[in-house]
Amino acid sequence: MNEAFATKSKPTSDRKDAVGRLFVLELSGDRIHSMSPDGSDRKVIVTDCHLPDGIVVDVEAGHIYWTNMGVPNLNDGSIERADLDGSNRKVIVPQGITHTPKQLHLEKRSGKLYWCDREGMRVMRANLNGTNVETLVQTGEGEDDSRDATKWCVGITVDPVRGQIYWTQKGPDNAGLGCIFRAGIEVPKGEDAASRTDIETWFDDLPEPIDLELDLESRFLYWTDRGNPPAGNTVNRASIDAPARNGYASEPVVSDLMEGIGIALDVAGDRMFVTDLGGSVYTAKLDGSEKRTFLFAQGNLSGVAYAEIPSKEK
C-alpha cells in the first residue's frame, strides 16, 4: 500500500493560512476540547460523550472521529463523527458492534478507520462512514478471556508503506507483561483473525504500553506507557526498521508523566503532544527535549490529535 494521504502523524495541510489545532478528550468530563497548540483559544466542542478515548482528524473532509469506550461490562462502546466545530454529530459504529473501542487511527487514502477493542480483544477497522466493520486480529473470546488483561488490545497505528499494523496489549497494571505486536494489514489468505500466522511480537516485557504514533519520515514508532517508573510513565520510541526484539532496546524520550495515555506527533514542527490521566497536556521535541507542561489538572485526559486546519475553519 502506498503512503497514506493523511494520517494523525503527518501534517494535514500545506496551506499557508492553516493553523495548528489540538483536539483533546476529557475522559472524566465526557467532553472534547479544541485548542491552539499552546493551550490558548480553548473551547469545548462536544459534550455528553460516553467515556471518550481515541480521536483522529480528517481535515480534508472537515471531520473528527472519536471512540466512546462505554462501560466495559455493558458492551456499549461506539464510534462517532462530527464536524471540526463539533456540529453535525453522528454515530457511525453503534453500540453492540465494538465492545470497548480505544485508540483510533485514520488511513485517508484507503478510506479506513482502524481501532483497538479492549474487552472485545480485537483489532478492527471500518469504512469512514462506519460500514464494512472487520476484525483483523482476535486475541481471545468470551467472558473468561476478557478478564485477562494480556489479551486487551489498546493502541493502534498503521505503516501504509510496508502494509503493517502495530498494536499494544497492555497487560495487568504494572505487571511488565505489556507487548507491542505487528502484522500485515490484511489477514493472510486462508486464515482468520483468531489464527493468523503473521503476527510478530515486536516488543515485550513492557510495563503498560498504551497509545502508538508512527513517524513515517524517520521510521520511529512512539508509544506512551502508563506503568510505574522508571520504565513506565514515559514516552518511548524505537526504529521500526530494527529487528523485532533481538536485544534491541527502545529509547525513553519523555518521563515523569502521570499515567500517560494519548500521543500525537507534529512531524513537520518537530514536536509531540502527550496527555495523561493526571489531567496534564505536555509538549516536547520529537527527541524528548524541551518538554513542558502547558495544562495541569484538567480532569482525566485520554486521546489527543493534532491537525493543521484552514484558519477560517478552526
CSV table of C-alpha atoms in Angstrom, one decimal:
chain,number,residue,atom,x,y,z
A,1,MET,CA,0.0,0.0,0.0
A,2,ASN,CA,1.2,3.5,-0.8
A,3,GLU,CA,1.8,6.1,1.9
A,4,ALA,CA,-1.4,7.5,3.3
A,5,PHE,CA,-2.6,10.8,2.1
A,6,ALA,CA,-3.2,12.0,5.6
A,7,THR,CA,-2.7,10.3,8.9
A,8,LYS,CA,-2.6,11.6,12.5
A,9,SER,CA,1.2,11.6,12.4
A,10,LYS,CA,1.6,13.8,9.3
A,11,PRO,CA,0.9,17.5,8.6
A,12,THR,CA,-2.6,17.5,7.0
A,13,SER,CA,-2.5,20.8,5.1
A,14,ASP,CA,0.1,22.7,3.1
A,15,ARG,CA,-1.9,25.9,3.1
A,16,LYS,CA,-0.1,29.0,4.3
A,17,ASP,CA,-3.2,30.1,6.2
A,18,ALA,CA,-3.5,26.8,8.1
A,19,VAL,CA,-3.1,26.9,11.9
A,20,GLY,CA,-2.2,24.0,14.2
A,21,ARG,CA,-5.1,22.7,16.4
A,22,LEU,CA,-5.2,20.2,19.2
A,23,PHE,CA,-8.2,18.1,20.0
A,24,VAL,CA,-8.1,16.7,23.5
A,25,LEU,CA,-10.5,14.1,25.1
A,26,GLU,CA,-11.6,14.7,28.7
A,27,LEU,CA,-12.5,11.2,29.9
A,28,SER,CA,-13.8,12.3,33.3
A,29,GLY,CA,-16.0,15.1,31.8
A,30,ASP,CA,-17.1,13.2,28.7
A,31,ARG,CA,-16.1,16.2,26.6
A,32,ILE,CA,-13.9,17.1,23.6
A,33,HIS,CA,-11.8,20.2,23.7
A,34,SER,CA,-10.3,22.1,20.8
A,35,MET,CA,-7.4,24.5,21.4
A,36,SER,CA,-4.3,26.1,20.0
A,37,PRO,CA,-1.1,24.1,20.4
A,38,ASP,CA,-0.1,26.2,23.5
A,39,GLY,CA,-3.5,25.6,25.2
A,40,SER,CA,-4.9,29.0,24.3
A,41,ASP,CA,-8.2,29.6,22.5
A,42,ARG,CA,-9.6,26.6,24.2
A,43,LYS,CA,-13.2,25.7,23.7
A,44,VAL,CA,-15.5,22.6,24.4
A,45,ILE,CA,-16.8,21.4,21.0
A,46,VAL,CA,-18.6,18.2,22.0
A,47,THR,CA,-20.3,17.2,25.3
A,48,ASP,CA,-22.1,14.1,26.6
A,49,CYS,CA,-19.7,11.6,25.2
A,50,HIS,CA,-19.6,8.1,26.8
A,51,LEU,CA,-16.0,7.8,28.2
A,52,PRO,CA,-14.2,9.1,25.0
A,53,ASP,CA,-10.8,7.5,24.4
A,54,GLY,CA,-9.3,7.9,20.9
A,55,ILE,CA,-9.6,10.7,18.4
A,56,VAL,CA,-8.5,11.4,14.8
A,57,VAL,CA,-9.0,14.4,12.4
A,58,ASP,CA,-9.8,14.3,8.8
A,59,VAL,CA,-9.0,17.8,7.7
A,60,GLU,CA,-10.0,17.3,4.0
A,61,ALA,CA,-13.5,16.1,4.9
A,62,GLY,CA,-13.8,18.5,7.9
A,63,HIS,CA,-14.4,15.8,10.4
A,64,ILE,CA,-13.3,14.5,13.7
A,65,TYR,CA,-13.9,10.9,14.7
A,66,TRP,CA,-13.7,9.5,18.2
A,67,THR,CA,-14.3,6.3,20.2
A,68,ASN,CA,-16.6,6.0,23.2
A,69,MET,CA,-15.3,3.2,25.5
A,70,GLY,CA,-18.6,2.9,27.3
A,71,VAL,CA,-18.9,0.8,30.4
A,72,PRO,CA,-16.9,-2.4,29.8
A,73,ASN,CA,-19.4,-4.9,31.4
A,74,LEU,CA,-22.2,-3.4,29.4
A,75,ASN,CA,-20.6,-3.8,25.9
A,76,ASP,CA,-21.9,-0.4,24.9
A,77,GLY,CA,-18.9,1.2,23.1
A,78,SER,CA,-19.4,3.2,19.9
A,79,ILE,CA,-17.6,5.4,17.4
A,80,GLU,CA,-18.9,8.9,16.4
A,81,ARG,CA,-18.1,11.6,13.9
A,82,ALA,CA,-18.7,15.4,13.9
A,83,ASP,CA,-17.6,18.5,12.0
A,84,LEU,CA,-14.4,20.2,13.3
A,85,ASP,CA,-16.5,22.6,15.4
A,86,GLY,CA,-18.5,19.7,16.9
A,87,SER,CA,-21.6,20.2,14.9
A,88,ASN,CA,-23.4,17.6,12.8
A,89,ARG,CA,-22.6,14.8,15.3
A,90,LYS,CA,-23.4,11.3,14.1
A,91,VAL,CA,-22.9,7.7,15.4
A,92,ILE,CA,-21.2,5.7,12.7
A,93,VAL,CA,-20.4,2.5,14.6
A,94,PRO,CA,-23.3,2.0,17.1
A,95,GLN,CA,-23.4,0.1,20.3
A,96,GLY,CA,-23.2,-3.7,20.1
A,97,ILE,CA,-20.7,-3.8,17.2
A,98,THR,CA,-17.5,-3.0,19.1
A,99,HIS,CA,-17.1,-3.6,22.8
A,100,THR,CA,-14.6,-1.2,24.3
A,101,PRO,CA,-13.0,0.9,21.4
A,102,LYS,CA,-9.8,2.6,22.4
A,103,GLN,CA,-7.2,4.4,20.2
A,104,LEU,CA,-8.3,5.2,16.7
A,105,HIS,CA,-6.3,5.6,13.5
A,106,LEU,CA,-7.3,7.2,10.2
A,107,GLU,CA,-6.0,6.0,6.8
A,108,LYS,CA,-7.3,8.6,4.4
A,109,ARG,CA,-6.3,7.1,1.1
A,110,SER,CA,-7.7,3.7,1.8
A,111,GLY,CA,-10.8,5.3,3.4
A,112,LYS,CA,-10.5,3.2,6.6
A,113,LEU,CA,-10.6,3.8,10.4
A,114,TYR,CA,-8.6,1.4,12.5
A,115,TRP,CA,-9.1,0.9,16.2
A,116,CYS,CA,-8.4,-1.5,19.1
A,117,ASP,CA,-11.2,-3.0,21.1
A,118,ARG,CA,-10.0,-3.7,24.7
A,119,GLU,CA,-12.5,-6.1,26.3
A,120,GLY,CA,-13.5,-7.2,22.8
A,121,MET,CA,-9.9,-8.4,22.4
A,122,ARG,CA,-9.8,-7.3,18.8
A,123,VAL,CA,-8.1,-5.1,16.2
A,124,MET,CA,-10.8,-3.7,14.0
A,125,ARG,CA,-11.4,-1.4,11.0
A,126,ALA,CA,-14.3,0.0,9.0
A,127,ASN,CA,-15.0,2.4,6.2
A,128,LEU,CA,-15.1,6.1,7.2
A,129,ASN,CA,-18.9,6.0,7.3
A,130,GLY,CA,-18.8,3.1,9.7
A,131,THR,CA,-19.8,0.4,7.2
A,132,ASN,CA,-18.0,-2.8,6.5
A,133,VAL,CA,-16.7,-3.4,10.0
A,134,GLU,CA,-14.0,-6.1,10.0
A,135,THR,CA,-11.9,-7.9,12.7
A,136,LEU,CA,-8.3,-8.1,11.7
A,137,VAL,CA,-6.9,-9.7,15.0
A,138,GLN,CA,-8.8,-11.6,17.7
A,139,THR,CA,-6.7,-12.4,20.8
A,140,GLY,CA,-9.4,-14.1,22.8
A,141,GLU,CA,-13.2,-14.8,23.1
A,142,GLY,CA,-15.7,-15.0,25.8
A,143,GLU,CA,-16.1,-13.6,29.3
A,144,ASP,CA,-13.2,-15.5,30.9
A,145,ASP,CA,-10.7,-14.3,28.2
A,146,SER,CA,-12.0,-10.7,28.6
A,147,ARG,CA,-10.7,-10.7,32.2
A,148,ASP,CA,-7.2,-11.4,31.0
A,149,ALA,CA,-5.5,-8.0,30.5
A,150,THR,CA,-2.7,-9.6,28.5
A,151,LYS,CA,-5.3,-10.0,25.7
A,152,TRP,CA,-6.5,-6.4,25.9
A,153,CYS,CA,-5.8,-4.5,22.6
A,154,VAL,CA,-5.4,-0.8,23.3
A,155,GLY,CA,-3.2,1.3,21.0
A,156,ILE,CA,-3.1,1.2,17.2
A,157,THR,CA,-1.2,2.6,14.3
A,158,VAL,CA,-0.6,1.7,10.6
A,159,ASP,CA,2.5,1.6,8.4
A,160,PRO,CA,1.0,2.0,4.9
A,161,VAL,CA,4.4,1.8,3.3
A,162,ARG,CA,5.1,-1.8,4.5
A,163,GLY,CA,1.4,-2.6,4.8
A,164,GLN,CA,1.6,-3.4,8.5
A,165,ILE,CA,-0.5,-2.7,11.6
A,166,TYR,CA,1.0,-2.2,15.1
A,167,TRP,CA,-1.0,-2.5,18.3
A,168,THR,CA,-0.4,-2.7,22.0
A,169,GLN,CA,-1.7,-5.3,24.5
A,170,LYS,CA,-1.1,-3.6,27.9
A,171,GLY,CA,-1.3,-6.5,30.4
A,172,PRO,CA,-2.3,-6.1,34.1
A,173,ASP,CA,-1.3,-2.9,35.9
A,174,ASN,CA,2.5,-2.7,36.3
A,175,ALA,CA,2.9,-6.4,35.6
A,176,GLY,CA,5.7,-6.0,33.0
A,177,LEU,CA,3.6,-8.1,30.6
A,178,GLY,CA,2.8,-5.4,28.0
A,179,CYS,CA,3.6,-6.1,24.4
A,180,ILE,CA,3.6,-4.3,21.0
A,181,PHE,CA,2.7,-6.6,18.1
A,182,ARG,CA,2.7,-6.1,14.3
A,183,ALA,CA,1.2,-8.0,11.4
A,184,GLY,CA,0.0,-7.4,7.9
A,185,ILE,CA,-2.8,-5.0,7.2
A,186,GLU,CA,-4.7,-7.8,5.5
A,187,VAL,CA,-5.4,-11.2,7.1
A,188,PRO,CA,-3.5,-13.9,5.2
A,189,LYS,CA,-5.5,-15.9,2.7
A,190,GLY,CA,-7.0,-19.0,4.2
A,191,GLU,CA,-6.6,-17.7,7.7
A,192,ASP,CA,-8.8,-15.8,10.1
A,193,ALA,CA,-8.4,-13.1,12.8
A,194,ALA,CA,-8.0,-15.6,15.6
A,195,SER,CA,-5.5,-17.9,14.0
A,196,ARG,CA,-3.4,-15.7,11.6
A,197,THR,CA,0.2,-16.8,11.5
A,198,ASP,CA,1.9,-13.5,10.5
A,199,ILE,CA,1.7,-11.8,14.0
A,200,GLU,CA,5.1,-10.8,15.3
A,201,THR,CA,5.9,-9.8,18.8
A,202,TRP,CA,7.9,-6.5,18.3
A,203,PHE,CA,8.4,-5.6,22.0
A,204,ASP,CA,7.5,-7.5,25.1
A,205,ASP,CA,8.0,-7.2,28.9
A,206,LEU,CA,6.8,-3.6,28.9
A,207,PRO,CA,5.1,-2.1,31.9
A,208,GLU,CA,1.8,-0.9,30.3
A,209,PRO,CA,2.1,0.3,26.7
A,210,ILE,CA,-0.9,2.3,25.7
A,211,ASP,CA,-1.2,4.6,22.6
A,212,LEU,CA,1.0,4.5,19.5
A,213,GLU,CA,2.1,7.0,16.9
A,214,LEU,CA,4.3,6.4,13.8
A,215,ASP,CA,6.6,9.0,12.3
A,216,LEU,CA,6.8,7.7,8.7
A,217,GLU,CA,9.7,10.1,7.8
A,218,SER,CA,12.1,8.9,10.5
A,219,ARG,CA,10.5,5.4,10.7
A,220,PHE,CA,10.3,5.8,14.5
A,221,LEU,CA,7.3,4.3,16.4
A,222,TYR,CA,6.4,6.3,19.6
A,223,TRP,CA,4.3,5.0,22.4
A,224,THR,CA,3.1,6.0,25.9
A,225,ASP,CA,3.4,3.7,28.9
A,226,ARG,CA,1.3,4.3,32.0
A,227,GLY,CA,3.1,1.8,34.2
A,228,ASN,CA,5.3,2.7,37.1
A,229,PRO,CA,8.7,4.5,36.7
A,230,PRO,CA,11.4,4.2,35.6
A,231,ALA,CA,10.2,2.3,32.5
A,232,GLY,CA,6.6,3.5,32.9
A,233,ASN,CA,5.0,6.9,32.9
A,234,THR,CA,7.0,7.6,29.8
A,235,VAL,CA,7.0,8.2,26.1
A,236,ASN,CA,9.3,5.8,24.2
A,237,ARG,CA,10.4,5.3,20.7
A,238,ALA,CA,12.2,2.7,18.5
A,239,SER,CA,13.0,2.3,14.9
A,240,ILE,CA,10.6,0.0,13.1
A,241,ASP,CA,13.4,-1.0,10.7
A,242,ALA,CA,15.3,-2.6,13.5
A,243,PRO,CA,14.8,-6.3,14.1
A,244,ALA,CA,12.0,-7.2,16.3
A,245,ARG,CA,13.1,-7.8,19.9
A,246,ASN,CA,16.6,-9.4,19.2
A,247,GLY,CA,18.1,-7.4,22.1
A,248,TYR,CA,17.1,-4.1,20.5
A,249,ALA,CA,16.2,-1.6,23.2
A,250,SER,CA,13.6,1.2,23.0
A,251,GLU,CA,14.6,4.8,23.8
A,252,PRO,CA,12.7,6.6,26.5
A,253,VAL,CA,12.3,10.2,25.4
A,254,VAL,CA,9.9,11.7,27.9
A,255,SER,CA,9.4,10.7,31.6
A,256,ASP,CA,7.5,11.8,34.7
A,257,LEU,CA,4.1,11.5,33.3
A,258,MET,CA,1.1,10.8,35.5
A,259,GLU,CA,-0.3,7.7,33.7
A,260,GLY,CA,0.4,8.7,30.1
A,261,ILE,CA,-2.3,7.9,27.6
A,262,GLY,CA,-2.6,10.0,24.4
A,263,ILE,CA,0.2,11.0,22.0
A,264,ALA,CA,0.1,13.0,18.8
A,265,LEU,CA,3.0,14.0,16.5
A,266,ASP,CA,3.6,17.1,14.6
A,267,VAL,CA,6.5,15.8,12.5
A,268,ALA,CA,6.9,19.0,10.4
A,269,GLY,CA,7.1,21.0,13.6
A,270,ASP,CA,9.4,18.6,15.3
A,271,ARG,CA,7.1,18.2,18.3
A,272,MET,CA,4.9,15.8,20.1
A,273,PHE,CA,1.8,16.3,22.3
A,274,VAL,CA,1.0,14.0,25.2
A,275,THR,CA,-1.9,13.7,27.6
A,276,ASP,CA,-2.2,11.8,30.9
A,277,LEU,CA,-4.8,10.7,33.4
A,278,GLY,CA,-3.5,13.3,35.8
A,279,GLY,CA,-5.0,15.9,33.6
A,280,SER,CA,-1.8,17.4,32.0
A,281,VAL,CA,-1.0,18.2,28.4
A,282,TYR,CA,2.7,18.2,27.5
A,283,THR,CA,4.7,19.2,24.5
A,284,ALA,CA,8.3,18.3,23.6
A,285,LYS,CA,10.5,18.0,20.6
A,286,LEU,CA,10.4,14.6,18.9
A,287,ASP,CA,13.7,13.6,20.7
A,288,GLY,CA,12.0,14.4,24.0
A,289,SER,CA,14.0,17.6,24.7
A,290,GLU,CA,12.4,20.9,25.7
A,291,LYS,CA,9.5,19.2,27.5
A,292,ARG,CA,7.0,21.5,29.1
A,293,THR,CA,3.5,21.2,30.6
A,294,PHE,CA,1.0,23.8,29.4
A,295,LEU,CA,-2.2,22.5,31.0
A,296,PHE,CA,-2.5,21.0,34.5
A,297,ALA,CA,-5.2,19.2,36.5
A,298,GLN,CA,-7.8,19.2,33.6
A,299,GLY,CA,-9.6,16.1,34.7
A,300,ASN,CA,-8.7,12.7,33.4
A,301,LEU,CA,-7.4,13.1,29.8
A,302,SER,CA,-7.2,10.3,27.3
A,303,GLY,CA,-6.8,10.7,23.5
A,304,VAL,CA,-5.2,13.7,21.7
A,305,ALA,CA,-4.9,14.6,18.0
A,306,TYR,CA,-3.0,17.3,16.2
A,307,ALA,CA,-4.0,18.8,12.8
A,308,GLU,CA,-3.4,21.8,10.6
A,309,ILE,CA,-6.7,23.5,10.0
A,310,PRO,CA,-7.5,26.2,7.5
A,311,SER,CA,-7.9,29.3,9.7
A,312,LYS,CA,-11.4,30.0,8.6
A,313,GLU,CA,-12.5,26.6,9.9
A,314,LYS,CA,-10.7,26.4,13.2
